[in-house]
mmCIF file with all atom_site columns, C-alpha atoms in Angstrom:
data_model
loop_
_atom_site.group_PDB
_atom_site.id
_atom_site.type_symbol
_atom_site.label_atom_id
_atom_site.label_alt_id
_atom_site.label_comp_id
_atom_site.label_asym_id
_atom_site.label_entity_id
_atom_site.label_seq_id
_atom_site.pdbx_PDB_ins_code
_atom_site.Cartn_x
_atom_site.Cartn_y
_atom_site.Cartn_z
_atom_site.occupancy
_atom_site.B_iso_or_equiv
_atom_site.pdbx_formal_charge
_atom_site.auth_seq_id
_atom_site.auth_comp_id
_atom_site.auth_asym_id
_atom_site.auth_atom_id
_atom_site.pdbx_PDB_model_num
ATOM 1   C CA . MET A 1 1   ? 5.851  -189.787 29.340 1.00 35.00 ? 317 MET A CA 1
ATOM 2   C CA . ASN A 1 2   ? 9.592  -188.795 30.362 1.00 43.00 ? 318 ASN A CA 1
ATOM 3   C CA . GLY A 1 3   ? 10.177 -189.151 33.594 1.00 45.00 ? 319 GLY A CA 1
ATOM 4   C CA . ILE A 1 4   ? 9.483  -185.692 34.580 1.00 48.00 ? 320 ILE A CA 1
ATOM 5   C CA . SER A 1 5   ? 7.228  -185.903 37.627 1.00 51.00 ? 321 SER A CA 1
ATOM 6   C CA . PRO A 1 6   ? 4.685  -183.539 38.918 1.00 60.00 ? 322 PRO A CA 1
ATOM 7   C CA . GLY A 1 7   ? 6.542  -180.441 41.969 1.00 89.00 ? 323 GLY A CA 1
ATOM 8   C CA . ASN A 1 8   ? 8.044  -178.074 42.413 1.00 95.00 ? 324 ASN A CA 1
ATOM 9   C CA . ARG A 1 9   ? 11.481 -178.704 42.658 1.00 93.00 ? 325 ARG A CA 1
ATOM 10  C CA . LEU A 1 10  ? 12.947 -175.876 45.415 1.00 95.00 ? 326 LEU A CA 1
ATOM 11  C CA . ILE A 1 11  ? 9.545  -176.639 47.111 1.00 96.00 ? 327 ILE A CA 1
ATOM 12  C CA . GLU A 1 12  ? 10.758 -180.424 46.624 1.00 94.00 ? 328 GLU A CA 1
ATOM 13  C CA . ALA A 1 13  ? 14.395 -179.316 48.225 1.00 93.00 ? 329 ALA A CA 1
ATOM 14  C CA . LEU A 1 14  ? 12.729 -178.179 51.222 1.00 96.00 ? 330 LEU A CA 1
ATOM 15  C CA . ASP A 1 15  ? 12.492 -180.206 54.777 1.00 96.00 ? 331 ASP A CA 1
ATOM 16  C CA . GLU A 1 16  ? 9.728  -181.139 55.440 1.00 96.00 ? 332 GLU A CA 1
ATOM 17  C CA . ALA A 1 17  ? 9.115  -178.538 58.490 1.00 97.00 ? 333 ALA A CA 1
ATOM 18  C CA . ASP A 1 18  ? 10.011 -176.035 55.988 1.00 97.00 ? 334 ASP A CA 1
ATOM 19  C CA . ARG A 1 19  ? 8.138  -177.354 52.807 1.00 97.00 ? 335 ARG A CA 1
ATOM 20  C CA . GLU A 1 20  ? 4.373  -177.441 54.897 1.00 97.00 ? 336 GLU A CA 1
ATOM 21  C CA . ALA A 1 21  ? 5.236  -174.115 55.940 1.00 97.00 ? 337 ALA A CA 1
ATOM 22  C CA . VAL A 1 22  ? 5.162  -173.269 52.289 1.00 98.00 ? 338 VAL A CA 1
ATOM 23  C CA . LEU A 1 23  ? 2.430  -175.052 50.630 1.00 97.00 ? 339 LEU A CA 1
ATOM 24  C CA . ALA A 1 24  ? 0.368  -173.142 53.256 1.00 97.00 ? 340 ALA A CA 1
ATOM 25  C CA . LEU A 1 25  ? 0.538  -170.408 51.882 1.00 97.00 ? 341 LEU A CA 1
ATOM 26  C CA . ALA A 1 26  ? -0.363 -171.742 49.092 1.00 97.00 ? 342 ALA A CA 1
ATOM 27  C CA . CYS A 1 27  ? -3.332 -172.424 46.956 1.00 97.00 ? 343 CYS A CA 1
ATOM 28  C CA . PRO A 1 28  ? -2.932 -174.325 43.649 1.00 97.00 ? 344 PRO A CA 1
ATOM 29  C CA . VAL A 1 29  ? -3.888 -173.151 39.852 1.00 97.00 ? 345 VAL A CA 1
ATOM 30  C CA . GLU A 1 30  ? -3.846 -174.042 37.303 1.00 97.00 ? 346 GLU A CA 1
ATOM 31  C CA . PHE A 1 31  ? -3.375 -171.680 33.892 1.00 97.00 ? 347 PHE A CA 1
ATOM 32  C CA . ALA A 1 32  ? -3.793 -171.935 30.187 1.00 96.00 ? 348 ALA A CA 1
ATOM 33  C CA . GLN A 1 33  ? -1.871 -170.956 26.941 1.00 92.00 ? 349 GLN A CA 1
ATOM 34  C CA . GLY A 1 34  ? -1.031 -167.494 26.770 1.00 93.00 ? 350 GLY A CA 1
ATOM 35  C CA . GLN A 1 35  ? -2.215 -166.670 30.261 1.00 96.00 ? 351 GLN A CA 1
ATOM 36  C CA . ILE A 1 36  ? -1.387 -163.887 31.297 1.00 96.00 ? 352 ILE A CA 1
ATOM 37  C CA . PHE A 1 37  ? 0.009  -163.104 34.565 1.00 96.00 ? 353 PHE A CA 1
ATOM 38  C CA . HIS A 1 38  ? 1.606  -160.069 34.981 1.00 94.00 ? 354 HIS A CA 1
ATOM 39  C CA . GLU A 1 39  ? 2.148  -156.651 32.798 1.00 96.00 ? 355 GLU A CA 1
ATOM 40  C CA . PRO A 1 40  ? 4.991  -153.819 32.442 1.00 95.00 ? 356 PRO A CA 1
ATOM 41  C CA . GLY A 1 41  ? 3.950  -151.382 34.767 1.00 96.00 ? 357 GLY A CA 1
ATOM 42  C CA . ASP A 1 42  ? 1.493  -153.868 37.617 1.00 97.00 ? 358 ASP A CA 1
ATOM 43  C CA . PRO A 1 43  ? 2.905  -154.648 41.064 1.00 97.00 ? 359 PRO A CA 1
ATOM 44  C CA . VAL A 1 44  ? 4.290  -158.373 41.978 1.00 97.00 ? 360 VAL A CA 1
ATOM 45  C CA . ASP A 1 45  ? 1.554  -158.692 44.291 1.00 97.00 ? 361 ASP A CA 1
ATOM 46  C CA . HIS A 1 46  ? 1.571  -162.947 43.663 1.00 98.00 ? 362 HIS A CA 1
ATOM 47  C CA . VAL A 1 47  ? 4.264  -165.590 42.966 1.00 97.00 ? 363 VAL A CA 1
ATOM 48  C CA . TYR A 1 48  ? 3.667  -168.766 41.106 1.00 98.00 ? 364 TYR A CA 1
ATOM 49  C CA . PHE A 1 49  ? 5.947  -171.483 42.273 1.00 98.00 ? 365 PHE A CA 1
ATOM 50  C CA . ILE A 1 50  ? 5.791  -173.445 38.587 1.00 97.00 ? 366 ILE A CA 1
ATOM 51  C CA . GLU A 1 51  ? 4.701  -177.526 38.519 1.00 96.00 ? 367 GLU A CA 1
ATOM 52  C CA . HIS A 1 52  ? 4.504  -178.305 35.089 1.00 94.00 ? 368 HIS A CA 1
ATOM 53  C CA . GLY A 1 53  ? 4.034  -175.919 32.253 1.00 94.00 ? 369 GLY A CA 1
ATOM 54  C CA . VAL A 1 54  ? 6.442  -173.694 31.110 1.00 94.00 ? 370 VAL A CA 1
ATOM 55  C CA . VAL A 1 55  ? 6.263  -169.155 31.936 1.00 95.00 ? 371 VAL A CA 1
ATOM 56  C CA . SER A 1 56  ? 8.882  -166.445 30.183 1.00 93.00 ? 372 SER A CA 1
ATOM 57  C CA . ALA A 1 57  ? 9.878  -163.303 31.075 1.00 92.00 ? 373 ALA A CA 1
ATOM 58  C CA . VAL A 1 58  ? 9.594  -161.018 27.665 1.00 92.00 ? 374 VAL A CA 1
ATOM 59  C CA . ALA A 1 59  ? 10.880 -157.787 27.727 1.00 92.00 ? 375 ALA A CA 1
ATOM 60  C CA . VAL A 1 60  ? 8.154  -155.622 25.435 1.00 93.00 ? 376 VAL A CA 1
ATOM 61  C CA . LEU A 1 61  ? 9.987  -152.921 23.879 1.00 91.00 ? 377 LEU A CA 1
ATOM 62  C CA . HIS A 1 62  ? 7.389  -149.734 23.152 1.00 91.00 ? 378 HIS A CA 1
ATOM 63  C CA . ASP A 1 63  ? 7.654  -150.381 19.494 1.00 90.00 ? 379 ASP A CA 1
ATOM 64  C CA . GLY A 1 64  ? 5.820  -153.627 20.410 1.00 86.00 ? 380 GLY A CA 1
ATOM 65  C CA . ARG A 1 65  ? 8.935  -156.084 19.694 1.00 89.00 ? 381 ARG A CA 1
ATOM 66  C CA . THR A 1 66  ? 9.851  -158.769 22.620 1.00 90.00 ? 382 THR A CA 1
ATOM 67  C CA . VAL A 1 67  ? 12.334 -161.043 23.026 1.00 88.00 ? 383 VAL A CA 1
ATOM 68  C CA . GLU A 1 68  ? 12.328 -163.223 25.895 1.00 89.00 ? 384 GLU A CA 1
ATOM 69  C CA . THR A 1 69  ? 14.164 -162.662 28.798 1.00 88.00 ? 385 THR A CA 1
ATOM 70  C CA . VAL A 1 70  ? 13.378 -165.919 31.451 1.00 89.00 ? 386 VAL A CA 1
ATOM 71  C CA . MET A 1 71  ? 11.760 -169.344 30.671 1.00 92.00 ? 387 MET A CA 1
ATOM 72  C CA . VAL A 1 72  ? 10.178 -170.440 34.242 1.00 94.00 ? 388 VAL A CA 1
ATOM 73  C CA . GLY A 1 73  ? 9.320  -174.140 34.035 1.00 94.00 ? 389 GLY A CA 1
ATOM 74  C CA . PHE A 1 74  ? 9.028  -177.119 37.299 1.00 94.00 ? 390 PHE A CA 1
ATOM 75  C CA . GLU A 1 75  ? 12.443 -175.668 39.174 1.00 93.00 ? 391 GLU A CA 1
ATOM 76  C CA . GLY A 1 76  ? 11.472 -172.149 39.760 1.00 94.00 ? 392 GLY A CA 1
ATOM 77  C CA . VAL A 1 77  ? 8.927  -169.168 40.036 1.00 96.00 ? 393 VAL A CA 1
ATOM 78  C CA . ALA A 1 78  ? 7.555  -166.616 38.911 1.00 96.00 ? 394 ALA A CA 1
ATOM 79  C CA . GLY A 1 79  ? 7.858  -163.376 39.739 1.00 95.00 ? 395 GLY A CA 1
ATOM 80  C CA . ALA A 1 80  ? 10.544 -164.360 41.989 1.00 94.00 ? 396 ALA A CA 1
ATOM 81  C CA . THR A 1 81  ? 13.090 -160.945 42.469 1.00 94.00 ? 397 THR A CA 1
ATOM 82  C CA . ALA A 1 82  ? 9.368  -159.803 44.664 1.00 96.00 ? 398 ALA A CA 1
ATOM 83  C CA . ALA A 1 83  ? 9.799  -163.508 47.484 1.00 94.00 ? 399 ALA A CA 1
ATOM 84  C CA . ALA A 1 84  ? 12.696 -160.827 48.773 1.00 93.00 ? 400 ALA A CA 1
ATOM 85  C CA . THR A 1 85  ? 11.295 -157.338 48.225 1.00 94.00 ? 401 THR A CA 1
ATOM 86  C CA . PRO A 1 86  ? 8.306  -155.286 46.253 1.00 96.00 ? 402 PRO A CA 1
ATOM 87  C CA . GLN A 1 87  ? 8.881  -155.044 42.634 1.00 95.00 ? 403 GLN A CA 1
ATOM 88  C CA . ILE A 1 88  ? 6.790  -153.862 40.453 1.00 97.00 ? 404 ILE A CA 1
ATOM 89  C CA . ALA A 1 89  ? 7.007  -156.071 37.140 1.00 96.00 ? 405 ALA A CA 1
ATOM 90  C CA . THR A 1 90  ? 9.196  -154.758 34.130 1.00 94.00 ? 406 THR A CA 1
ATOM 91  C CA . THR A 1 91  ? 8.593  -157.697 32.081 1.00 94.00 ? 407 THR A CA 1
ATOM 92  C CA . ARG A 1 92  ? 5.338  -159.281 30.841 1.00 95.00 ? 408 ARG A CA 1
ATOM 93  C CA . ASN A 1 93  ? 5.316  -163.564 32.517 1.00 95.00 ? 409 ASN A CA 1
ATOM 94  C CA . VAL A 1 94  ? 3.000  -165.558 30.606 1.00 95.00 ? 410 VAL A CA 1
ATOM 95  C CA . ALA A 1 95  ? 2.919  -168.488 29.854 1.00 95.00 ? 411 ALA A CA 1
ATOM 96  C CA . GLN A 1 96  ? 4.263  -169.493 27.003 1.00 92.00 ? 412 GLN A CA 1
ATOM 97  C CA . MET A 1 97  ? 2.547  -173.654 27.747 1.00 92.00 ? 413 MET A CA 1
ATOM 98  C CA . ALA A 1 98  ? -0.421 -174.330 29.784 1.00 94.00 ? 414 ALA A CA 1
ATOM 99  C CA . GLY A 1 99  ? 0.482  -176.293 33.223 1.00 95.00 ? 415 GLY A CA 1
ATOM 100 C CA . GLY A 1 100 ? -0.445 -175.915 37.177 1.00 96.00 ? 416 GLY A CA 1
ATOM 101 C CA . ALA A 1 101 ? 1.574  -173.739 39.769 1.00 97.00 ? 417 ALA A CA 1
ATOM 102 C CA . ARG A 1 102 ? 1.248  -173.232 43.551 1.00 98.00 ? 418 ARG A CA 1
ATOM 103 C CA . ARG A 1 103 ? 0.543  -169.413 44.280 1.00 98.00 ? 419 ARG A CA 1
ATOM 104 C CA . ILE A 1 104 ? 2.119  -167.763 47.120 1.00 98.00 ? 420 ILE A CA 1
ATOM 105 C CA . GLU A 1 105 ? 1.034  -163.626 48.280 1.00 98.00 ? 421 GLU A CA 1
ATOM 106 C CA . ALA A 1 106 ? 4.500  -162.349 47.667 1.00 98.00 ? 422 ALA A CA 1
ATOM 107 C CA . ALA A 1 107 ? 3.989  -160.724 50.388 1.00 98.00 ? 423 ALA A CA 1
ATOM 108 C CA . ARG A 1 108 ? 2.819  -163.381 52.317 1.00 98.00 ? 424 ARG A CA 1
ATOM 109 C CA . LEU A 1 109 ? 6.173  -165.872 51.416 1.00 98.00 ? 425 LEU A CA 1
ATOM 110 C CA . ARG A 1 110 ? 8.668  -162.320 52.358 1.00 97.00 ? 426 ARG A CA 1
ATOM 111 C CA . ALA A 1 111 ? 7.415  -163.198 55.712 1.00 97.00 ? 427 ALA A CA 1
ATOM 112 C CA . LEU A 1 112 ? 8.205  -165.959 56.223 1.00 98.00 ? 428 LEU A CA 1
ATOM 113 C CA . ALA A 1 113 ? 11.350 -166.607 54.263 1.00 97.00 ? 429 ALA A CA 1
ATOM 114 C CA . ALA A 1 114 ? 12.748 -163.682 56.653 1.00 96.00 ? 430 ALA A CA 1
ATOM 115 C CA . SER A 1 115 ? 11.090 -165.593 60.005 1.00 96.00 ? 431 SER A CA 1
ATOM 116 C CA . ARG A 1 116 ? 12.674 -169.274 58.056 1.00 97.00 ? 432 ARG A CA 1
ATOM 117 C CA . PRO A 1 117 ? 16.411 -169.261 57.078 1.00 97.00 ? 433 PRO A CA 1
ATOM 118 C CA . ALA A 1 118 ? 16.519 -172.307 54.820 1.00 97.00 ? 434 ALA A CA 1
ATOM 119 C CA . ILE A 1 119 ? 13.428 -170.633 52.530 1.00 97.00 ? 435 ILE A CA 1
ATOM 120 C CA . ARG A 1 120 ? 15.636 -167.688 52.934 1.00 96.00 ? 436 ARG A CA 1
ATOM 121 C CA . ALA A 1 121 ? 18.531 -169.074 51.243 1.00 96.00 ? 437 ALA A CA 1
ATOM 122 C CA . VAL A 1 122 ? 17.054 -171.318 48.674 1.00 95.00 ? 438 VAL A CA 1
ATOM 123 C CA . LEU A 1 123 ? 14.608 -168.036 46.702 1.00 96.00 ? 439 LEU A CA 1
ATOM 124 C CA . ALA A 1 124 ? 18.148 -166.795 47.557 1.00 95.00 ? 440 ALA A CA 1
ATOM 125 C CA . ALA A 1 125 ? 19.806 -169.177 45.548 1.00 93.00 ? 441 ALA A CA 1
ATOM 126 C CA . TYR A 1 126 ? 17.441 -169.170 42.998 1.00 93.00 ? 442 TYR A CA 1
ATOM 127 C CA . ILE A 1 127 ? 17.461 -165.478 42.269 1.00 93.00 ? 443 ILE A CA 1
ATOM 128 C CA . ALA A 1 128 ? 21.435 -166.107 41.794 1.00 91.00 ? 444 ALA A CA 1
ATOM 129 C CA . ALA A 1 129 ? 20.662 -167.876 39.053 1.00 88.00 ? 445 ALA A CA 1
ATOM 130 C CA . LEU A 1 130 ? 18.332 -166.082 37.347 1.00 88.00 ? 446 LEU A CA 1
ATOM 131 C CA . GLN A 1 131 ? 20.348 -163.077 37.018 1.00 87.00 ? 447 GLN A CA 1
ATOM 132 C CA . ALA A 1 132 ? 23.617 -165.492 35.464 1.00 85.00 ? 448 ALA A CA 1
ATOM 133 C CA . GLU A 1 133 ? 21.388 -166.455 33.405 1.00 83.00 ? 449 GLU A CA 1
ATOM 134 C CA . LEU A 1 134 ? 20.256 -163.124 32.024 1.00 83.00 ? 450 LEU A CA 1
ATOM 135 C CA . GLU A 1 135 ? 23.769 -162.200 31.974 1.00 85.00 ? 451 GLU A CA 1
ATOM 136 C CA . GLN A 1 136 ? 24.782 -165.068 29.844 1.00 83.00 ? 452 GLN A CA 1
ATOM 137 C CA . SER A 1 137 ? 21.195 -164.326 27.934 1.00 81.00 ? 453 SER A CA 1
ATOM 138 C CA . ALA A 1 138 ? 22.505 -160.595 26.848 1.00 82.00 ? 454 ALA A CA 1
ATOM 139 C CA . ALA A 1 139 ? 25.318 -162.079 25.946 1.00 84.00 ? 455 ALA A CA 1
ATOM 140 C CA . CYS A 1 140 ? 23.630 -164.919 23.945 1.00 84.00 ? 456 CYS A CA 1
ATOM 141 C CA . ASN A 1 141 ? 20.790 -162.150 21.538 1.00 80.00 ? 457 ASN A CA 1
ATOM 142 C CA . ALA A 1 142 ? 24.631 -160.270 20.723 1.00 80.00 ? 458 ALA A CA 1
ATOM 143 C CA . LEU A 1 143 ? 26.738 -162.930 19.311 1.00 85.00 ? 459 LEU A CA 1
ATOM 144 C CA . HIS A 1 144 ? 24.898 -166.327 18.433 1.00 89.00 ? 460 HIS A CA 1
ATOM 145 C CA . ARG A 1 145 ? 23.017 -167.396 14.773 1.00 90.00 ? 461 ARG A CA 1
ATOM 146 C CA . ALA A 1 146 ? 19.923 -167.536 15.011 1.00 91.00 ? 462 ALA A CA 1
ATOM 147 C CA . GLU A 1 147 ? 19.756 -171.498 14.198 1.00 93.00 ? 463 GLU A CA 1
ATOM 148 C CA . GLN A 1 148 ? 21.862 -171.581 17.750 1.00 93.00 ? 464 GLN A CA 1
ATOM 149 C CA . ARG A 1 149 ? 19.268 -170.134 20.016 1.00 92.00 ? 465 ARG A CA 1
ATOM 150 C CA . LEU A 1 150 ? 16.788 -171.441 18.078 1.00 93.00 ? 466 LEU A CA 1
ATOM 151 C CA . ALA A 1 151 ? 18.475 -174.718 19.084 1.00 94.00 ? 467 ALA A CA 1
ATOM 152 C CA . LYS A 1 152 ? 18.693 -173.327 23.205 1.00 93.00 ? 468 LYS A CA 1
ATOM 153 C CA . TRP A 1 153 ? 15.376 -172.670 23.067 1.00 92.00 ? 469 TRP A CA 1
ATOM 154 C CA . LEU A 1 154 ? 14.255 -175.969 21.864 1.00 93.00 ? 470 LEU A CA 1
ATOM 155 C CA . LEU A 1 155 ? 16.389 -177.925 24.232 1.00 93.00 ? 471 LEU A CA 1
ATOM 156 C CA . ARG A 1 156 ? 15.696 -175.457 27.057 1.00 91.00 ? 472 ARG A CA 1
ATOM 157 C CA . CYS A 1 157 ? 11.211 -175.995 26.067 1.00 91.00 ? 473 CYS A CA 1
ATOM 158 C CA . HIS A 1 158 ? 11.984 -179.673 26.304 1.00 92.00 ? 474 HIS A CA 1
ATOM 159 C CA . ASP A 1 159 ? 13.536 -180.198 29.361 1.00 91.00 ? 475 ASP A CA 1
ATOM 160 C CA . ARG A 1 160 ? 10.237 -178.352 30.859 1.00 91.00 ? 476 ARG A CA 1
ATOM 161 C CA . VAL A 1 161 ? 7.376  -180.475 29.593 1.00 87.00 ? 477 VAL A CA 1
ATOM 162 C CA . ASP A 1 162 ? 6.829  -183.879 28.815 1.00 83.00 ? 478 ASP A CA 1
ATOM 163 C CA . GLY A 1 163 ? 6.852  -185.057 26.380 1.00 84.00 ? 479 GLY A CA 1
ATOM 164 C CA . ALA A 1 164 ? 9.021  -184.549 22.621 1.00 88.00 ? 480 ALA A CA 1
ATOM 165 C CA . ALA A 1 165 ? 6.215  -182.116 21.115 1.00 88.00 ? 481 ALA A CA 1
ATOM 166 C CA . PHE A 1 166 ? 4.730  -179.064 21.710 1.00 88.00 ? 482 PHE A CA 1
ATOM 167 C CA . ASN A 1 167 ? 2.879  -176.682 19.801 1.00 88.00 ? 483 ASN A CA 1
ATOM 168 C CA . LEU A 1 168 ? 4.790  -172.889 18.829 1.00 85.00 ? 484 LEU A CA 1
ATOM 169 C CA . THR A 1 169 ? 4.179  -171.071 15.965 1.00 85.00 ? 485 THR A CA 1
ATOM 170 C CA . GLN A 1 170 ? 6.729  -169.091 13.743 1.00 84.00 ? 486 GLN A CA 1
ATOM 171 C CA . GLU A 1 171 ? 5.279  -166.221 15.021 1.00 86.00 ? 487 GLU A CA 1
ATOM 172 C CA . TYR A 1 172 ? 5.773  -166.907 18.888 1.00 85.00 ? 488 TYR A CA 1
ATOM 173 C CA . MET A 1 173 ? 8.589  -168.174 18.206 1.00 88.00 ? 489 MET A CA 1
ATOM 174 C CA . ALA A 1 174 ? 10.329 -165.066 16.897 1.00 86.00 ? 490 ALA A CA 1
ATOM 175 C CA . SER A 1 175 ? 8.976  -162.868 19.456 1.00 85.00 ? 491 SER A CA 1
ATOM 176 C CA . MET A 1 176 ? 10.778 -165.263 22.694 1.00 86.00 ? 492 MET A CA 1
ATOM 177 C CA . LEU A 1 177 ? 14.145 -164.668 20.119 1.00 87.00 ? 493 LEU A CA 1
ATOM 178 C CA . GLY A 1 178 ? 13.535 -161.191 19.260 1.00 82.00 ? 494 GLY A CA 1
ATOM 179 C CA . SER A 1 179 ? 14.170 -162.522 15.320 1.00 86.00 ? 495 SER A CA 1
ATOM 180 C CA . GLN A 1 180 ? 12.050 -161.695 12.431 1.00 88.00 ? 496 GLN A CA 1
ATOM 181 C CA . ARG A 1 181 ? 9.511  -165.084 11.248 1.00 86.00 ? 497 ARG A CA 1
ATOM 182 C CA . THR A 1 182 ? 11.421 -165.813 8.200  1.00 90.00 ? 498 THR A CA 1
ATOM 183 C CA . THR A 1 183 ? 14.901 -165.530 10.240 1.00 90.00 ? 499 THR A CA 1
ATOM 184 C CA . VAL A 1 184 ? 13.088 -168.097 12.787 1.00 89.00 ? 500 VAL A CA 1
ATOM 185 C CA . ASN A 1 185 ? 12.272 -170.304 9.736  1.00 89.00 ? 501 ASN A CA 1
ATOM 186 C CA . GLU A 1 186 ? 15.124 -170.712 8.132  1.00 93.00 ? 502 GLU A CA 1
ATOM 187 C CA . ALA A 1 187 ? 16.438 -171.911 11.525 1.00 92.00 ? 503 ALA A CA 1
ATOM 188 C CA . ALA A 1 188 ? 14.011 -174.320 11.817 1.00 91.00 ? 504 ALA A CA 1
ATOM 189 C CA . GLN A 1 189 ? 14.008 -175.954 8.557  1.00 92.00 ? 505 GLN A CA 1
ATOM 190 C CA . SER A 1 190 ? 17.843 -175.404 9.467  1.00 94.00 ? 506 SER A CA 1
ATOM 191 C CA . LEU A 1 191 ? 17.367 -178.248 12.345 1.00 95.00 ? 507 LEU A CA 1
ATOM 192 C CA . GLN A 1 192 ? 14.781 -180.330 10.563 1.00 94.00 ? 508 GLN A CA 1
ATOM 193 C CA . LYS A 1 193 ? 16.694 -180.514 7.548  1.00 94.00 ? 509 LYS A CA 1
ATOM 194 C CA . SER A 1 194 ? 19.523 -181.997 10.778 1.00 94.00 ? 510 SER A CA 1
ATOM 195 C CA . GLY A 1 195 ? 16.911 -184.875 11.376 1.00 95.00 ? 511 GLY A CA 1
ATOM 196 C CA . ALA A 1 196 ? 16.832 -183.022 15.415 1.00 95.00 ? 512 ALA A CA 1
ATOM 197 C CA . ILE A 1 197 ? 13.256 -182.032 14.518 1.00 95.00 ? 513 ILE A CA 1
ATOM 198 C CA . THR A 1 198 ? 9.939  -182.417 12.703 1.00 94.00 ? 514 THR A CA 1
ATOM 199 C CA . TYR A 1 199 ? 8.057  -178.918 12.055 1.00 89.00 ? 515 TYR A CA 1
ATOM 200 C CA . SER A 1 200 ? 5.260  -178.443 10.562 1.00 86.00 ? 516 SER A CA 1
ATOM 201 C CA . ARG A 1 201 ? 1.747  -176.405 11.291 1.00 81.00 ? 517 ARG A CA 1
ATOM 202 C CA . GLY A 1 202 ? 2.971  -175.194 14.268 1.00 84.00 ? 518 GLY A CA 1
ATOM 203 C CA . ARG A 1 203 ? 3.793  -178.308 16.074 1.00 89.00 ? 519 ARG A CA 1
ATOM 204 C CA . ILE A 1 204 ? 7.366  -179.325 17.074 1.00 92.00 ? 520 ILE A CA 1
ATOM 205 C CA . THR A 1 205 ? 8.611  -182.446 17.495 1.00 94.00 ? 521 THR A CA 1
ATOM 206 C CA . VAL A 1 206 ? 12.098 -183.466 19.095 1.00 95.00 ? 522 VAL A CA 1
ATOM 207 C CA . LEU A 1 207 ? 13.551 -186.292 16.835 1.00 95.00 ? 523 LEU A CA 1
ATOM 208 C CA . ASP A 1 208 ? 16.879 -185.980 18.017 1.00 96.00 ? 524 ASP A CA 1
ATOM 209 C CA . ARG A 1 209 ? 18.111 -185.204 21.086 1.00 94.00 ? 525 ARG A CA 1
ATOM 210 C CA . ALA A 1 210 ? 22.003 -185.365 20.882 1.00 94.00 ? 526 ALA A CA 1
ATOM 211 C CA . ALA A 1 211 ? 21.599 -183.418 17.309 1.00 95.00 ? 527 ALA A CA 1
ATOM 212 C CA . LEU A 1 212 ? 19.401 -180.333 18.894 1.00 94.00 ? 528 LEU A CA 1
ATOM 213 C CA . GLU A 1 213 ? 22.515 -180.076 21.550 1.00 93.00 ? 529 GLU A CA 1
ATOM 214 C CA . ARG A 1 214 ? 24.966 -180.281 18.827 1.00 94.00 ? 530 ARG A CA 1
ATOM 215 C CA . ALA A 1 215 ? 23.467 -177.286 17.053 1.00 95.00 ? 531 ALA A CA 1
ATOM 216 C CA . ALA A 1 216 ? 23.021 -175.526 20.124 1.00 93.00 ? 532 ALA A CA 1
ATOM 217 C CA . CYS A 1 217 ? 25.366 -172.540 21.673 1.00 90.00 ? 533 CYS A CA 1
ATOM 218 C CA . GLU A 1 218 ? 26.739 -172.909 24.631 1.00 88.00 ? 534 GLU A CA 1
ATOM 219 C CA . CYS A 1 219 ? 24.640 -170.323 26.742 1.00 87.00 ? 535 CYS A CA 1
ATOM 220 C CA . TYR A 1 220 ? 22.430 -173.851 27.180 1.00 87.00 ? 536 TYR A CA 1
ATOM 221 C CA . ARG A 1 221 ? 24.761 -175.555 29.342 1.00 78.00 ? 537 ARG A CA 1
ATOM 222 C CA . ALA A 1 222 ? 25.782 -171.701 31.305 1.00 74.00 ? 538 ALA A CA 1
ATOM 223 C CA . ALA A 1 223 ? 23.432 -171.787 34.001 1.00 58.00 ? 539 ALA A CA 1
ATOM 224 C CA . ASP A 1 224 ? 23.910 -175.514 34.971 1.00 57.00 ? 540 ASP A CA 1
ATOM 225 C CA . ALA A 1 225 ? 23.367 -175.225 38.419 1.00 49.00 ? 541 ALA A CA 1
ATOM 226 C CA . PHE A 1 226 ? 19.091 -174.481 37.951 1.00 51.00 ? 542 PHE A CA 1
ATOM 227 C CA . ARG A 1 227 ? 18.712 -176.339 34.483 1.00 59.00 ? 543 ARG A CA 1
ATOM 228 C CA . PRO A 1 228 ? 16.243 -178.933 34.392 1.00 63.00 ? 544 PRO A CA 1
ATOM 229 C CA . ARG A 1 229 ? 17.381 -182.589 34.528 1.00 58.00 ? 545 ARG A CA 1
ATOM 230 C CA . ARG A 1 230 ? 15.884 -184.100 31.520 1.00 51.00 ? 546 ARG A CA 1
ATOM 231 C CA . PRO A 1 231 ? 15.838 -188.217 32.393 1.00 49.00 ? 547 PRO A CA 1
ATOM 232 C CA . ALA A 1 232 ? 17.188 -190.393 29.652 1.00 49.00 ? 548 ALA A CA 1
ATOM 233 C CA . ALA A 1 233 ? 15.330 -192.101 27.645 1.00 47.00 ? 549 ALA A CA 1
#
């Protein structure tokens, strides 16, 4: 175990009264890898305060190509903008890694936030951080090499999971990065040659996190305020 504790960081940041008010509305749920929470065009009726596991918001183009826009783990909320105003999903929200969450009806959370300023402030700060991440991602996808982007993406996964190994196929990573499978394969091989990771049969193990950080682009640390802090080994 690496010391990542269960629980949602945003809920834990609230004082006891506000935390209990949120939890009173919440239903604990588990989700499997690949589970879809929303498709583009769906009303976002529920939000999910992730406690463990990883959920990705994925843009889906008409030709079927995809690219991840936002990654959410225990630090955040899937469907967060629906906590501020009614939303129709513009991305696919899918579980990248299995886990658990606290599910709350979006309308009930909006009503609660309207009456409790501290809850409203925490949600607003998180949504602002997501916007900053989206803006940085636009530059990253356009300007940075595949190896840099893959290293960044793997670090973000590593921050949010318990342990150094996780199951991710080349096809899946390519769909998240908006790249060709051959491009991702070459990037993964380069990271493996550097000693940062091992990769075999869809299973990635982070061997040298410092090396992975050196390989990543600057975007990994750009939205630092809401980046999960991984305990030191």
